[in-house]
PDB file of C-alpha atoms in Angstrom:
ATOM      1  CA  GLN F  19      23.141 -13.893 -11.119  1.00 86.00           C
ATOM      2  CA  VAL F  20      21.306 -17.091 -10.243  1.00 92.00           C
ATOM      3  CA  GLN F  21      17.809 -17.533 -11.620  1.00 95.00           C
ATOM      4  CA  LEU F  22      15.116 -19.991 -10.643  1.00 96.00           C
ATOM      5  CA  GLN F  23      12.341 -20.993 -13.028  1.00 97.00           C
ATOM      6  CA  GLU F  24       9.305 -23.112 -12.232  1.00 98.00           C
ATOM      7  CA  SER F  25       7.789 -25.355 -14.899  1.00 98.00           C
ATOM      8  CA  GLY F  26       5.043 -27.934 -15.109  1.00 97.00           C
ATOM      9  CA  PRO F  27       1.347 -28.406 -15.874  1.00 98.00           C
ATOM     10  CA  ARG F  28      -0.812 -25.394 -15.056  1.00 98.00           C
ATOM     11  CA  LEU F  29      -4.029 -27.407 -14.745  1.00 98.00           C
ATOM     12  CA  VAL F  30      -4.412 -30.513 -12.601  1.00 98.00           C
ATOM     13  CA  LYS F  31      -7.556 -32.556 -12.018  1.00 98.00           C
ATOM     14  CA  PRO F  32      -8.820 -33.181  -8.486  1.00 98.00           C
ATOM     15  CA  SER F  33      -7.368 -36.298  -6.814  1.00 97.00           C
ATOM     16  CA  GLN F  34      -4.416 -36.295  -9.225  1.00 98.00           C
ATOM     17  CA  THR F  35      -0.788 -35.394  -8.522  1.00 98.00           C
ATOM     18  CA  LEU F  36       0.657 -31.932  -9.046  1.00 98.00           C
ATOM     19  CA  SER F  37       4.215 -32.012 -10.386  1.00 98.00           C
ATOM     20  CA  LEU F  38       6.529 -29.029 -10.759  1.00 98.00           C
ATOM     21  CA  THR F  39      10.214 -28.635 -11.510  1.00 98.00           C
ATOM     22  CA  CYS F  40      12.501 -25.753 -10.626  1.00 98.00           C
ATOM     23  CA  THR F  41      15.501 -25.200 -12.871  1.00 97.00           C
ATOM     24  CA  VAL F  42      18.418 -23.295 -11.389  1.00 95.00           C
ATOM     25  CA  SER F  43      20.582 -21.354 -13.836  1.00 94.00           C
ATOM     26  CA  GLY F  44      23.615 -19.149 -13.289  1.00 90.00           C
ATOM     27  CA  GLY F  45      24.776 -21.212 -10.319  1.00 84.00           C
ATOM     28  CA  SER F  46      24.988 -24.736  -8.993  1.00 79.00           C
ATOM     29  CA  LEU F  47      23.064 -26.564  -6.298  1.00 78.00           C
ATOM     30  CA  SER F  48      25.838 -25.920  -3.777  1.00 74.00           C
ATOM     31  CA  SER F  49      25.807 -27.231  -0.245  1.00 72.00           C
ATOM     32  CA  ILE F  50      25.761 -23.709   1.191  1.00 82.00           C
ATOM     33  CA  TYR F  51      22.163 -23.554   0.055  1.00 91.00           C
ATOM     34  CA  TYR F  52      19.072 -25.611   0.339  1.00 94.00           C
ATOM     35  CA  TRP F  53      16.039 -25.483  -1.879  1.00 96.00           C
ATOM     36  CA  SER F  54      12.396 -24.882  -1.026  1.00 98.00           C
ATOM     37  CA  TRP F  55       8.898 -24.753  -2.387  1.00 98.00           C
ATOM     38  CA  ILE F  56       6.395 -22.135  -1.188  1.00 98.00           C
ATOM     39  CA  ARG F  57       2.860 -21.486  -2.380  1.00 98.00           C
ATOM     40  CA  GLN F  58       0.438 -18.588  -2.317  1.00 96.00           C
ATOM     41  CA  PRO F  59      -3.309 -18.952  -2.918  1.00 95.00           C
ATOM     42  CA  ALA F  60      -4.877 -16.011  -4.698  1.00 94.00           C
ATOM     43  CA  GLY F  61      -5.175 -13.017  -2.408  1.00 91.00           C
ATOM     44  CA  LYS F  62      -3.567 -14.855   0.507  1.00 92.00           C
ATOM     45  CA  GLY F  63      -0.213 -15.142   2.204  1.00 93.00           C
ATOM     46  CA  LEU F  64       2.778 -17.390   1.715  1.00 96.00           C
ATOM     47  CA  GLU F  65       2.827 -21.017   2.870  1.00 97.00           C
ATOM     48  CA  TRP F  66       6.053 -23.019   3.123  1.00 98.00           C
ATOM     49  CA  ILE F  67       5.715 -26.484   1.582  1.00 98.00           C
ATOM     50  CA  GLY F  68       9.095 -28.056   2.241  1.00 98.00           C
ATOM     51  CA  ARG F  69      12.833 -28.084   1.616  1.00 96.00           C
ATOM     52  CA  ILE F  70      15.573 -30.315   0.312  1.00 96.00           C
ATOM     53  CA  TYR F  71      19.317 -30.307   0.756  1.00 93.00           C
ATOM     54  CA  THR F  72      21.646 -31.371  -2.056  1.00 90.00           C
ATOM     55  CA  SER F  73      22.264 -34.512  -0.001  1.00 90.00           C
ATOM     56  CA  GLY F  74      18.611 -35.396  -0.524  1.00 91.00           C
ATOM     57  CA  SER F  75      17.566 -34.779   3.067  1.00 93.00           C
ATOM     58  CA  THR F  76      14.087 -33.245   3.299  1.00 96.00           C
ATOM     59  CA  ASN F  77      11.703 -31.480   5.688  1.00 95.00           C
ATOM     60  CA  TYR F  78       8.040 -30.876   4.988  1.00 97.00           C
ATOM     61  CA  ASN F  79       5.267 -28.681   6.350  1.00 96.00           C
ATOM     62  CA  PRO F  80       3.438 -30.941   8.828  1.00 95.00           C
ATOM     63  CA  SER F  81       0.085 -29.939   7.325  1.00 95.00           C
ATOM     64  CA  LEU F  82       1.141 -31.241   3.889  1.00 97.00           C
ATOM     65  CA  LYS F  83       3.653 -33.917   4.822  1.00 96.00           C
ATOM     66  CA  SER F  84       1.486 -36.911   3.935  1.00 97.00           C
ATOM     67  CA  ARG F  85       1.052 -35.673   0.354  1.00 98.00           C
ATOM     68  CA  VAL F  86       4.386 -34.000  -0.491  1.00 98.00           C
ATOM     69  CA  THR F  87       7.585 -35.288  -2.031  1.00 98.00           C
ATOM     70  CA  ILE F  88      10.511 -33.040  -2.932  1.00 98.00           C
ATOM     71  CA  SER F  89      13.448 -34.444  -4.874  1.00 97.00           C
ATOM     72  CA  VAL F  90      16.667 -33.075  -6.343  1.00 95.00           C
ATOM     73  CA  ASP F  91      18.666 -33.827  -9.486  1.00 93.00           C
ATOM     74  CA  THR F  92      22.039 -32.132  -9.114  1.00 90.00           C
ATOM     75  CA  SER F  93      23.167 -33.302 -12.574  1.00 91.00           C
ATOM     76  CA  LYS F  94      20.381 -31.238 -14.136  1.00 93.00           C
ATOM     77  CA  ASN F  95      20.503 -28.381 -11.590  1.00 93.00           C
ATOM     78  CA  GLN F  96      16.852 -29.058 -10.826  1.00 95.00           C
ATOM     79  CA  PHE F  97      14.646 -29.874  -7.893  1.00 96.00           C
ATOM     80  CA  SER F  98      11.040 -30.998  -8.040  1.00 98.00           C
ATOM     81  CA  LEU F  99       7.760 -31.003  -6.148  1.00 98.00           C
ATOM     82  CA  ARG F 100       5.056 -33.639  -6.176  1.00 98.00           C
ATOM     83  CA  LEU F 101       1.799 -33.046  -4.312  1.00 98.00           C
ATOM     84  CA  SER F 102      -0.654 -35.916  -4.399  1.00 98.00           C
ATOM     85  CA  SER F 103      -4.434 -36.128  -4.021  1.00 98.00           C
ATOM     86  CA  VAL F 104      -4.931 -32.468  -4.870  1.00 98.00           C
ATOM     87  CA  THR F 105      -8.152 -30.555  -4.289  1.00 98.00           C
ATOM     88  CA  ALA F 106      -9.299 -27.057  -5.178  1.00 98.00           C
ATOM     89  CA  ALA F 107      -7.645 -25.862  -1.966  1.00 97.00           C
ATOM     90  CA  ASP F 108      -4.270 -26.592  -3.586  1.00 98.00           C
ATOM     91  CA  THR F 109      -4.871 -24.004  -6.312  1.00 98.00           C
ATOM     92  CA  ALA F 110      -2.138 -21.430  -5.845  1.00 98.00           C
ATOM     93  CA  VAL F 111       0.921 -19.753  -7.278  1.00 98.00           C
ATOM     94  CA  TYR F 112       3.829 -22.079  -6.541  1.00 98.00           C
ATOM     95  CA  TYR F 113       7.298 -20.600  -6.007  1.00 98.00           C
ATOM     96  CA  CYS F 114      10.650 -22.293  -5.815  1.00 98.00           C
ATOM     97  CA  ALA F 115      13.280 -20.543  -3.747  1.00 97.00           C
ATOM     98  CA  ARG F 116      16.891 -20.820  -2.657  1.00 96.00           C
ATOM     99  CA  VAL F 117      17.784 -20.622   1.022  1.00 94.00           C
ATOM    100  CA  TYR F 118      21.225 -19.351   1.946  1.00 92.00           C
ATOM    101  CA  VAL F 119      22.656 -21.183   4.950  1.00 89.00           C
ATOM    102  CA  GLY F 120      24.918 -18.875   6.939  1.00 88.00           C
ATOM    103  CA  GLY F 121      26.778 -19.830  10.097  1.00 81.00           C
ATOM    104  CA  TRP F 122      23.897 -18.910  12.343  1.00 86.00           C
ATOM    105  CA  TYR F 123      21.134 -17.800  10.060  1.00 92.00           C
ATOM    106  CA  GLU F 124      19.160 -18.827   7.006  1.00 93.00           C
ATOM    107  CA  THR F 125      17.186 -16.747   4.555  1.00 96.00           C
ATOM    108  CA  PHE F 126      15.300 -17.132   1.264  1.00 96.00           C
ATOM    109  CA  ASP F 127      17.698 -15.097  -0.871  1.00 94.00           C
ATOM    110  CA  ASN F 128      16.394 -15.909  -4.320  1.00 95.00           C
ATOM    111  CA  TRP F 129      12.927 -16.728  -5.630  1.00 96.00           C
ATOM    112  CA  GLY F 130      11.434 -17.878  -8.902  1.00 96.00           C
ATOM    113  CA  GLN F 131       8.744 -15.806 -10.574  1.00 95.00           C
ATOM    114  CA  GLY F 132       6.088 -18.344  -9.615  1.00 97.00           C
ATOM    115  CA  THR F 133       3.663 -20.449 -11.603  1.00 98.00           C
ATOM    116  CA  LEU F 134      -0.107 -20.609 -11.146  1.00 98.00           C
ATOM    117  CA  VAL F 135      -1.440 -24.126 -10.797  1.00 98.00           C
ATOM    118  CA  THR F 136      -5.200 -24.566 -10.911  1.00 98.00           C
ATOM    119  CA  VAL F 137      -6.922 -27.685  -9.632  1.00 98.00           C
ATOM    120  CA  SER F 138     -10.123 -28.194 -11.578  1.00 97.00           C
ATOM    121  CA  SER F 139     -11.928 -30.872 -13.531  1.00 96.00           C
TER     122      SER F 139
ATOM    123  CA  GLN D  13      -4.360 -18.097  10.206  1.00 82.00           C
ATOM    124  CA  SER D  14      -0.650 -17.281   9.938  1.00 91.00           C
ATOM    125  CA  VAL D  15       1.788 -18.197  12.705  1.00 93.00           C
ATOM    126  CA  LEU D  16       3.367 -14.732  12.511  1.00 97.00           C
ATOM    127  CA  THR D  17       0.974 -11.799  12.911  1.00 97.00           C
ATOM    128  CA  GLN D  18       1.187  -8.704  10.733  1.00 98.00           C
ATOM    129  CA  PRO D  19      -1.291  -5.858  10.256  1.00 98.00           C
ATOM    130  CA  PRO D  20      -3.173  -6.421   6.995  1.00 97.00           C
ATOM    131  CA  SER D  21      -2.583  -2.892   5.771  1.00 98.00           C
ATOM    132  CA  ALA D  22      -0.449   0.203   6.234  1.00 98.00           C
ATOM    133  CA  SER D  23      -0.250   3.502   4.447  1.00 97.00           C
ATOM    134  CA  GLY D  24       1.703   6.718   4.240  1.00 97.00           C
ATOM    135  CA  THR D  25       2.410   9.701   2.059  1.00 97.00           C
ATOM    136  CA  PRO D  26       5.635  10.179   0.092  1.00 97.00           C
ATOM    137  CA  GLY D  27       8.510  11.076   2.377  1.00 97.00           C
ATOM    138  CA  GLN D  28       6.864   9.679   5.507  1.00 97.00           C
ATOM    139  CA  ARG D  29       8.150   6.917   7.737  1.00 98.00           C
ATOM    140  CA  VAL D  30       6.121   3.721   7.996  1.00 98.00           C
ATOM    141  CA  THR D  31       6.536   0.821  10.409  1.00 98.00           C
ATOM    142  CA  ILE D  32       5.225  -2.694   9.828  1.00 98.00           C
ATOM    143  CA  SER D  33       5.148  -5.048  12.790  1.00 98.00           C
ATOM    144  CA  CYS D  34       5.487  -8.832  12.965  1.00 98.00           C
ATOM    145  CA  SER D  35       4.589 -10.710  16.122  1.00 98.00           C
ATOM    146  CA  GLY D  36       5.553 -14.295  16.860  1.00 98.00           C
ATOM    147  CA  SER D  37       6.571 -16.516  19.734  1.00 98.00           C
ATOM    148  CA  SER D  38       9.583 -17.966  21.500  1.00 98.00           C
ATOM    149  CA  SER D  39       9.801 -20.843  19.014  1.00 97.00           C
ATOM    150  CA  ASN D  40      10.252 -18.572  16.016  1.00 98.00           C
ATOM    151  CA  ILE D  41      11.059 -14.857  16.291  1.00 98.00           C
ATOM    152  CA  GLY D  42      12.125 -15.224  19.906  1.00 97.00           C
ATOM    153  CA  SER D  43      14.921 -17.642  19.016  1.00 97.00           C
ATOM    154  CA  LYS D  44      15.517 -17.342  15.266  1.00 97.00           C
ATOM    155  CA  THR D  45      16.441 -14.570  12.882  1.00 97.00           C
ATOM    156  CA  VAL D  46      13.761 -12.709  10.939  1.00 98.00           C
ATOM    157  CA  SER D  47      13.698 -11.944   7.227  1.00 98.00           C
ATOM    158  CA  TRP D  48      11.476  -9.485   5.399  1.00 98.00           C
ATOM    159  CA  TYR D  49      10.285  -9.733   1.795  1.00 98.00           C
ATOM    160  CA  GLN D  50       8.733  -7.275  -0.613  1.00 98.00           C
ATOM    161  CA  GLN D  51       6.260  -8.564  -3.180  1.00 96.00           C
ATOM    162  CA  VAL D  52       5.000  -6.433  -6.026  1.00 94.00           C
ATOM    163  CA  PRO D  53       1.755  -7.935  -7.392  1.00 88.00           C
ATOM    164  CA  GLY D  54       2.414 -10.488 -10.101  1.00 87.00           C
ATOM    165  CA  THR D  55       6.034 -11.092  -9.123  1.00 91.00           C
ATOM    166  CA  GLY D  56       7.937 -13.319  -6.732  1.00 93.00           C
ATOM    167  CA  PRO D  57       8.986 -12.018  -3.310  1.00 96.00           C
ATOM    168  CA  LYS D  58      12.269 -10.131  -3.039  1.00 97.00           C
ATOM    169  CA  LEU D  59      14.552 -10.282  -0.002  1.00 97.00           C
ATOM    170  CA  LEU D  60      14.669  -6.936   1.824  1.00 98.00           C
ATOM    171  CA  ILE D  61      16.087  -7.722   5.264  1.00 98.00           C
ATOM    172  CA  TYR D  62      17.803 -10.797   6.726  1.00 97.00           C
ATOM    173  CA  THR D  63      19.191 -11.637  10.175  1.00 97.00           C
ATOM    174  CA  ASP D  64      16.706  -9.167  11.661  1.00 97.00           C
ATOM    175  CA  ASN D  65      18.416  -6.018  10.397  1.00 97.00           C
ATOM    176  CA  GLU D  66      20.818  -6.640   7.511  1.00 97.00           C
ATOM    177  CA  ARG D  67      20.163  -5.444   3.968  1.00 98.00           C
ATOM    178  CA  PRO D  68      21.325  -7.359   0.891  1.00 96.00           C
ATOM    179  CA  SER D  69      23.333  -5.320  -1.567  1.00 95.00           C
ATOM    180  CA  GLY D  70      21.079  -3.242  -3.761  1.00 95.00           C
ATOM    181  CA  VAL D  71      18.368  -2.678  -1.153  1.00 97.00           C
ATOM    182  CA  PRO D  72      18.106   1.051  -0.326  1.00 96.00           C
ATOM    183  CA  ASP D  73      19.042   2.101   3.205  1.00 96.00           C
ATOM    184  CA  ARG D  74      15.534   3.521   3.538  1.00 97.00           C
ATOM    185  CA  PHE D  75      14.600  -0.006   4.571  1.00 98.00           C
ATOM    186  CA  SER D  76      15.622  -1.127   8.044  1.00 98.00           C
ATOM    187  CA  GLY D  77      14.681  -3.918  10.414  1.00 98.00           C
ATOM    188  CA  SER D  78      14.740  -4.498  14.139  1.00 98.00           C
ATOM    189  CA  LYS D  79      13.719  -7.131  16.649  1.00 98.00           C
ATOM    190  CA  SER D  80      12.864  -7.206  20.318  1.00 97.00           C
ATOM    191  CA  GLY D  81      11.836 -10.384  22.082  1.00 97.00           C
ATOM    192  CA  THR D  82       9.166 -12.112  20.029  1.00 98.00           C
ATOM    193  CA  SER D  83       8.385  -9.146  17.765  1.00 98.00           C
ATOM    194  CA  ALA D  84      10.095  -7.664  14.750  1.00 98.00           C
ATOM    195  CA  SER D  85       9.593  -4.487  12.758  1.00 98.00           C
ATOM    196  CA  LEU D  86      10.289  -3.239   9.269  1.00 98.00           C
ATOM    197  CA  VAL D  87      10.730   0.505   8.920  1.00 98.00           C
ATOM    198  CA  ILE D  88      10.562   2.329   5.618  1.00 98.00           C
ATOM    199  CA  SER D  89      11.862   5.880   5.816  1.00 97.00           C
ATOM    200  CA  GLY D  90      11.356   8.477   3.126  1.00 96.00           C
ATOM    201  CA  LEU D  91       8.466   6.548   1.597  1.00 97.00           C
ATOM    202  CA  GLN D  92       8.395   6.472  -2.195  1.00 97.00           C
ATOM    203  CA  SER D  93       5.616   5.535  -4.606  1.00 96.00           C
ATOM    204  CA  GLU D  94       7.534   2.469  -5.772  1.00 96.00           C
ATOM    205  CA  ASP D  95       7.410   1.100  -2.226  1.00 97.00           C
ATOM    206  CA  GLU D  96       3.743   0.262  -2.729  1.00 97.00           C
ATOM    207  CA  ALA D  97       3.727  -3.528  -2.389  1.00 97.00           C
ATOM    208  CA  ASP D  98       2.987  -6.389  -0.025  1.00 97.00           C
ATOM    209  CA  TYR D  99       5.478  -7.057   2.764  1.00 98.00           C
ATOM    210  CA  TYR D 100       6.017 -10.383   4.535  1.00 98.00           C
ATOM    211  CA  CYS D 101       8.048 -11.409   7.559  1.00 98.00           C
ATOM    212  CA  ALA D 102       9.417 -14.940   7.928  1.00 98.00           C
ATOM    213  CA  ALA D 103      11.302 -17.043  10.449  1.00 98.00           C
ATOM    214  CA  TRP D 104      12.117 -20.682  11.140  1.00 97.00           C
ATOM    215  CA  ASP D 105       9.919 -22.256  13.808  1.00 96.00           C
ATOM    216  CA  ASP D 106      11.545 -24.858  16.040  1.00 96.00           C
ATOM    217  CA  SER D 107       8.218 -26.244  17.280  1.00 96.00           C
ATOM    218  CA  LEU D 108       6.815 -26.772  13.785  1.00 94.00           C
ATOM    219  CA  ASN D 109      10.235 -27.635  12.362  1.00 94.00           C
ATOM    220  CA  GLY D 110       9.518 -25.446   9.362  1.00 95.00           C
ATOM    221  CA  TRP D 111       9.396 -21.933   8.005  1.00 97.00           C
ATOM    222  CA  VAL D 112       6.516 -19.679   9.006  1.00 97.00           C
ATOM    223  CA  PHE D 113       5.384 -16.452   7.376  1.00 98.00           C
ATOM    224  CA  GLY D 114       3.308 -13.492   8.399  1.00 97.00           C
ATOM    225  CA  GLY D 115       0.018 -12.958   6.646  1.00 96.00           C
ATOM    226  CA  GLY D 116       1.429  -9.995   4.764  1.00 97.00           C
ATOM    227  CA  THR D 117       0.909  -6.243   4.976  1.00 98.00           C
ATOM    228  CA  LYS D 118      -0.325  -4.297   1.982  1.00 97.00           C
ATOM    229  CA  LEU D 119       1.418  -0.934   1.906  1.00 98.00           C
ATOM    230  CA  THR D 120      -0.342   1.884   0.117  1.00 97.00           C
ATOM    231  CA  VAL D 121       1.448   5.108  -0.760  1.00 97.00           C
ATOM    232  CA  LEU D 122      -1.191   7.822  -0.708  1.00 94.00           C
TER     233      LEU D 122
END
């Protein structure tokens, strides 16, 4: 059974860059999937941040696009998130997730447990 | 303000049937498949329904999904106490070129 695990600093100072890594175990970063980051501020709903294919091709949420970079390292079975110029509004639980790509559909079929990142001085 | 609209709360007693709605537009639900997720507080979301009405293996058949036009629904039949959780709908949006989620519905089992 594939497992996803987020890791990275839990506290980031305002204006700095948030960096997280998702390690995928029990499976490989196959081309039938792509890989996403989603976040959830406390007491609020889910917000999609962006996605990356194993080829390196990316798409980002337009509202975050200027500050987000997602990268993949297939040799380490990892993909990463960088969010620059953070403010308190970026404080949230950050999830990494796998998206299954079917012939005519896609779905988030596996999620990490999430990691709380707090932006504070 | 979420792109997909869900009621913030729903409730029912054990054994009852509960329906949670998800309203969108032609650029998301109207043209793409809908997934539903269950989130128990403190844990990551779990896939409940994909392609509008399919259940992954291991998800009880008490959970079912449907879609009509630009709206989708999640139905939980024979409500159980362990169903108390937050539920989210999601779909790809062609206009935004990204995934959109509902704001979530908190289900309380009375």
